[in-house]
Short mmCIF file of C-alpha atoms in Angstrom, two decimals:
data_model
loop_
_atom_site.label_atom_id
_atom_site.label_comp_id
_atom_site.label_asym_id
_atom_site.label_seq_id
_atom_site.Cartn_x
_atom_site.Cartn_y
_atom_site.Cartn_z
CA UNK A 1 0.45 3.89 3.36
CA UNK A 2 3.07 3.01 0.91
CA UNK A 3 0.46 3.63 -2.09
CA UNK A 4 -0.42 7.05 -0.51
CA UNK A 5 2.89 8.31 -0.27
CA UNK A 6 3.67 7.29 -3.52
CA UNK A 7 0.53 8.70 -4.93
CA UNK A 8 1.47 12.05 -3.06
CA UNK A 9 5.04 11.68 -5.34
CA UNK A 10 3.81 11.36 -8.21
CA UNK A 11 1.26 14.27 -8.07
CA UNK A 12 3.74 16.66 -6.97
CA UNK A 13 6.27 15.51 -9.23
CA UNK A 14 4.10 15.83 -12.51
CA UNK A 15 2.73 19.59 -11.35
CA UNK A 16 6.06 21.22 -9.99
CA UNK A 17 7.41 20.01 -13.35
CA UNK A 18 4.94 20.86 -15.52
CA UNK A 19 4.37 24.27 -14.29
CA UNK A 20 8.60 25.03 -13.70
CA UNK A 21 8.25 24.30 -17.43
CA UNK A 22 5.57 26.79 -18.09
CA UNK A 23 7.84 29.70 -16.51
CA UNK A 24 10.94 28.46 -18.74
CA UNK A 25 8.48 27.99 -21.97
CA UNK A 26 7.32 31.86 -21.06
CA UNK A 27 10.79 32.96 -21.47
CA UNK A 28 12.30 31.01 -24.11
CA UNK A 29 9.78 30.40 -26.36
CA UNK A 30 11.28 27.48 -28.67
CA UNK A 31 9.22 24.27 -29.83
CA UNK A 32 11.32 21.29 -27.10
CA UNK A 33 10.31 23.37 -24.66
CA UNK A 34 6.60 23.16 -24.69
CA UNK A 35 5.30 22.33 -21.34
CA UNK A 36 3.48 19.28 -23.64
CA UNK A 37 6.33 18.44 -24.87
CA UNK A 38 9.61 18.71 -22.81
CA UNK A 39 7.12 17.67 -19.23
CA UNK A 40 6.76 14.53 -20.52
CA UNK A 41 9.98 13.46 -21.49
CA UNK A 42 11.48 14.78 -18.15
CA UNK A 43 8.39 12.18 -16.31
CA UNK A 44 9.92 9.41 -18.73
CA UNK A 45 12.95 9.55 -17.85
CA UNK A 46 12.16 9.88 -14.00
CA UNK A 47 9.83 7.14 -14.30
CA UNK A 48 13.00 4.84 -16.03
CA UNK A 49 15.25 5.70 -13.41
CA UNK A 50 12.89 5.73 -10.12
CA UNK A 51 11.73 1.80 -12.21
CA UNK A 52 8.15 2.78 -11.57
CA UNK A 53 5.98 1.38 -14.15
CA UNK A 54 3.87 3.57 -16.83
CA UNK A 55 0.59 1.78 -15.20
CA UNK A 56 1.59 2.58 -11.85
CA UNK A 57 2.52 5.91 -12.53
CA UNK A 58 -1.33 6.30 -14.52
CA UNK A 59 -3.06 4.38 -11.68
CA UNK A 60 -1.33 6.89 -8.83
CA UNK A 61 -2.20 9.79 -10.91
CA UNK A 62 -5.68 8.04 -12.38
CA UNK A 63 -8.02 11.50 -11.14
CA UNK A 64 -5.50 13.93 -13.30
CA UNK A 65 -6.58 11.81 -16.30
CA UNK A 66 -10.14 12.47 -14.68
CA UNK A 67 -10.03 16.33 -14.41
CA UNK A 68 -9.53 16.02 -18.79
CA UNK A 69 -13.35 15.66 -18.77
CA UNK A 70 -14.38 19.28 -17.13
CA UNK A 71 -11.27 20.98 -18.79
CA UNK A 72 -12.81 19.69 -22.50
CA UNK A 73 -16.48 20.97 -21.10
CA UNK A 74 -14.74 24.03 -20.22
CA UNK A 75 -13.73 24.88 -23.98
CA UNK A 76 -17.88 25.11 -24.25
CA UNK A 77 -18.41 28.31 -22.79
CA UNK A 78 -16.31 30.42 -25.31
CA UNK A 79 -18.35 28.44 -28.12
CA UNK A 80 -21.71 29.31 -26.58
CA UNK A 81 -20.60 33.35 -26.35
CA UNK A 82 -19.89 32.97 -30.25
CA UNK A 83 -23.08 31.01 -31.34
CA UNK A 84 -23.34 33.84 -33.92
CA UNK A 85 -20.07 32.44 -35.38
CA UNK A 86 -21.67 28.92 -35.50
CA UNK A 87 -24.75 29.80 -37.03
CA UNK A 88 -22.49 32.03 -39.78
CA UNK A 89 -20.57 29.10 -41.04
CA UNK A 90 -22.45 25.76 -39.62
CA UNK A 91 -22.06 24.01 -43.07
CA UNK A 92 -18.96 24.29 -43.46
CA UNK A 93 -18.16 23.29 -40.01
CA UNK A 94 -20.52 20.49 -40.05
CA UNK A 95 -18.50 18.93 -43.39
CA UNK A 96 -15.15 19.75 -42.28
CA UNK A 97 -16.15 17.71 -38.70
CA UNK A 98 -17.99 14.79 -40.58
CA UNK A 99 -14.62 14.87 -43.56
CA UNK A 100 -11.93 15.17 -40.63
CA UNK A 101 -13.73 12.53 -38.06
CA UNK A 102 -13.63 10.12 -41.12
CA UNK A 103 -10.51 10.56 -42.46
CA UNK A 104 -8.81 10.14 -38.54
CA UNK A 105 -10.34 6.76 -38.22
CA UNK A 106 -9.66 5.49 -41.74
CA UNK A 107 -6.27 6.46 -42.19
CA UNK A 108 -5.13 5.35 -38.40
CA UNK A 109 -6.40 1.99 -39.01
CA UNK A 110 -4.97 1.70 -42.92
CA UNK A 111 -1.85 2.73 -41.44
CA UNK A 112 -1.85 0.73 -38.20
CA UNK A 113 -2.49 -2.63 -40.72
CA UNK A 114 -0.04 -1.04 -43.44
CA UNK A 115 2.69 -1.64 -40.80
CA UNK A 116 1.16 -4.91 -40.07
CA UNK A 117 0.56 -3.62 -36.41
CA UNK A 118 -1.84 -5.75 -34.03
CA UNK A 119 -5.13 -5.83 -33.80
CA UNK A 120 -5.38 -4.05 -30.50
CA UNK A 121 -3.18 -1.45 -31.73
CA UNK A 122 -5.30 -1.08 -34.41
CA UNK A 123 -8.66 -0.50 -32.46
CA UNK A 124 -6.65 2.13 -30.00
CA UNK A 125 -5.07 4.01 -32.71
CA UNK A 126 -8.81 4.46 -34.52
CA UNK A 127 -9.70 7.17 -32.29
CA UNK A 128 -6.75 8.74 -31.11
CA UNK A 129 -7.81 12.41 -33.03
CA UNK A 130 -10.09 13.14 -30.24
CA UNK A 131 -9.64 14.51 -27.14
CA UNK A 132 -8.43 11.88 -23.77
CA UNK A 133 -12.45 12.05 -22.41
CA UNK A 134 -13.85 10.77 -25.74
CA UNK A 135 -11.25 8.95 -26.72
CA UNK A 136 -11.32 6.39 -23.90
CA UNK A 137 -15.35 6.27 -24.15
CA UNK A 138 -15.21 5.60 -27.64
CA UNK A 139 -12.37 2.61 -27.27
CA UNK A 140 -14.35 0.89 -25.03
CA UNK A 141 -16.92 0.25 -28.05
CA UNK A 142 -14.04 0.20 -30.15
CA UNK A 143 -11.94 -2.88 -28.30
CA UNK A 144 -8.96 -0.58 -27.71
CA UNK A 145 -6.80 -0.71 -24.73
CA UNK A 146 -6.92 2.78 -22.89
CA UNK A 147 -3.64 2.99 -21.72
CA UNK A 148 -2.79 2.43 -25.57
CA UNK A 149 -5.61 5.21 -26.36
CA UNK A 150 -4.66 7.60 -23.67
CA UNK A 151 -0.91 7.65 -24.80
CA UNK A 152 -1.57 7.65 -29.01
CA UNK A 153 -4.17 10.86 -27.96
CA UNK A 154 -1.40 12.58 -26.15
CA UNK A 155 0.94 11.81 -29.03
CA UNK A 156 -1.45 13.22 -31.40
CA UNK A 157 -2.22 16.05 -29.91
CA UNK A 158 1.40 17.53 -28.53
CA UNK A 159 2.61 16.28 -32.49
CA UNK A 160 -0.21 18.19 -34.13
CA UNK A 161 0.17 21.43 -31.53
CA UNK A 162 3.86 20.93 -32.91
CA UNK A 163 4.04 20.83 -36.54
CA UNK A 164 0.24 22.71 -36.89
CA UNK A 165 2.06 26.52 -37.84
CA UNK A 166 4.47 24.71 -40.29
CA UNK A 167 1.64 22.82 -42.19
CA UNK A 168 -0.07 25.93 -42.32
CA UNK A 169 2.65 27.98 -43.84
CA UNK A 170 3.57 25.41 -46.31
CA UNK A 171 -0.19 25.26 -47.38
CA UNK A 172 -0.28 28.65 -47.42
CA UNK A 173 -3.15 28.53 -45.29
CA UNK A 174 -4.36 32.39 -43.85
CA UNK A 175 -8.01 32.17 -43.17
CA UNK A 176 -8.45 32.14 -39.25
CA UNK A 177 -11.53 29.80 -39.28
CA UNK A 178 -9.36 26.82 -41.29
CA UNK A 179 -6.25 26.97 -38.67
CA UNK A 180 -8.83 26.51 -35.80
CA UNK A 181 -11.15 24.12 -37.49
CA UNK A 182 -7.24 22.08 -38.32
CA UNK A 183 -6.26 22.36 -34.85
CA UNK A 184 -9.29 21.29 -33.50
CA UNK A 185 -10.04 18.18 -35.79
CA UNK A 186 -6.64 16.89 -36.03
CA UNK A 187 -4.84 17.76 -32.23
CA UNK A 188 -7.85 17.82 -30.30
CA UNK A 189 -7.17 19.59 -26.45
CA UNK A 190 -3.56 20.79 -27.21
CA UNK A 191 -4.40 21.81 -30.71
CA UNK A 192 -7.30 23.88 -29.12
CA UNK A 193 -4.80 25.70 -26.83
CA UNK A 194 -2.59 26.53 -29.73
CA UNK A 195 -5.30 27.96 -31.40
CA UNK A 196 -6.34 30.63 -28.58
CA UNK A 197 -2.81 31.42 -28.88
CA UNK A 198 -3.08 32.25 -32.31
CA UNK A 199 -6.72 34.06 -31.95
CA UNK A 200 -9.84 33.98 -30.29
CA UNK A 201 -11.47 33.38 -33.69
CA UNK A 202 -9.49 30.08 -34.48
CA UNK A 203 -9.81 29.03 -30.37
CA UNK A 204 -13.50 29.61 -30.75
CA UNK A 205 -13.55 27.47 -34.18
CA UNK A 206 -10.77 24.68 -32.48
CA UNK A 207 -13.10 23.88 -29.45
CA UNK A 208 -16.26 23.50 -31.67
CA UNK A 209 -14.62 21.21 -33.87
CA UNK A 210 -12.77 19.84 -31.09
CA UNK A 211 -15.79 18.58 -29.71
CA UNK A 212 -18.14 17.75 -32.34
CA UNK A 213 -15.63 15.56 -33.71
CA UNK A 214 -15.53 14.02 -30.33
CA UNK A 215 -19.34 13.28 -29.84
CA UNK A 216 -19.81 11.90 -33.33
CA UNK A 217 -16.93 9.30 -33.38
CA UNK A 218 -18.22 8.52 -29.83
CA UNK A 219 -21.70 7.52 -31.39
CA UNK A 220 -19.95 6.17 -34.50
CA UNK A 221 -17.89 3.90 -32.70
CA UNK A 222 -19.89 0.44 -32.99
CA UNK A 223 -19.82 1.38 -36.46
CA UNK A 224 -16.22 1.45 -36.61
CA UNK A 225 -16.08 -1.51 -34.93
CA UNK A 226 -18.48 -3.89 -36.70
CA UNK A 227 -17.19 -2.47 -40.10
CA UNK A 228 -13.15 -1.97 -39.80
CA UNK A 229 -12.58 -5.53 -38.22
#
């Protein structure tokens, strides 16, 4: 009884927050108050004073984490109305997935070992560029810990969502294909939301990537595993 009540807490906790942040982010539109960004925090803090643990919150709240799997499918069906798009520019979206997948994995794990970081650090930072579904099925051939996976994913994504329009500007990047096929490699399902914001050209381009990048370091990830350790 105890468990359900608390699991009943915690649910309506996280959603009247997150969406009382929503209506607040509608009308003043700065970056600390992203629903991605200022939510969590606000659950932090909760969580430190209330002295409920980070694994009890995640196990009371375990089928939210769940619902990540048909919200990532979801990004599909824009993709499939725009195959035209795909079939356009499919080499250059198949080497900007195969450069981006590698260079995620590669320069997690050089910096994870560059700050002398453990070993299980090390396998659950290698795949946090990909969305929370992937992600966890790819640490469990990795070795990573999914707690560790599910929080560096997060971290990833609301950082790239973040920073993604400043990069851009300092780049001087313009075409709408590269912001989406950026967003999408690099900040996975938030990245992807930014980018619908932006246009349905670079959403279209985000999920793609978003998910190819997903599906290949899935099947790359004994790979990664026999070869980075």
């Amino acid at each position: 009884m105890v468990n359900l009540i608390l699991s009943c807490v915690c649910l309506f906790v996280t959603l009247l927050l997150y969406f009382a942040n929503k209506s607040l982010y509608r009308r003043y539109h700065y970056l600390m108050l992203m629903p991605l960004i200022l939510t969590p925090v606000v659950l932090i803090a909760l969580l430190a004073t209330t002295h409920v643990t980070y694994q009890r919150y995640m196990v009371e709240n375990q089928w939210l984490l769940w619902l990540l799997g048909p919200a990532t499918i979801a990004f599909a069906v824009p993709v499939y109305e725009n195959l035209s798009l795909i079939r356009q520019h499919w080499m250059s979206l198949t080497a900007g997935v195969l450069a981006a997948t590698l260079m995620a994995v590669l320069s997690s794990v050089w910096l994870a070992r560059l700050l002398a970081l453990p070993e299980i650090i090390q396998r659950s930072m290698a795949v946090r560029s990909i969305t929370t579904p992937f992600a966890l099925a790819a640490a469990r051939q990795v070795g990573g810990q999914p707690d560790l996976v599910a929080l560096f994913t997060v971290i990833t994504g609301v950082f790239g969502m973040a920073v993604g329009d400043i990069v851009f500007l300092r780049l001087s990047v313009r075409a709408k294909m590269a912001k989406g096929a950026g967003l999408g490699a690099s900040s996975h399902g938030a990245g992807t939301a930014r980018a619908y914001e932006m246009g349905r050209k670079e959403g279209v381009v985000s999920s793609l990537v978003m998910m190819l990048a997903g599906v290949l370091t899935v099947l790359i990830a004994p790979l990664i595993s026999r070869y980075m350790w």
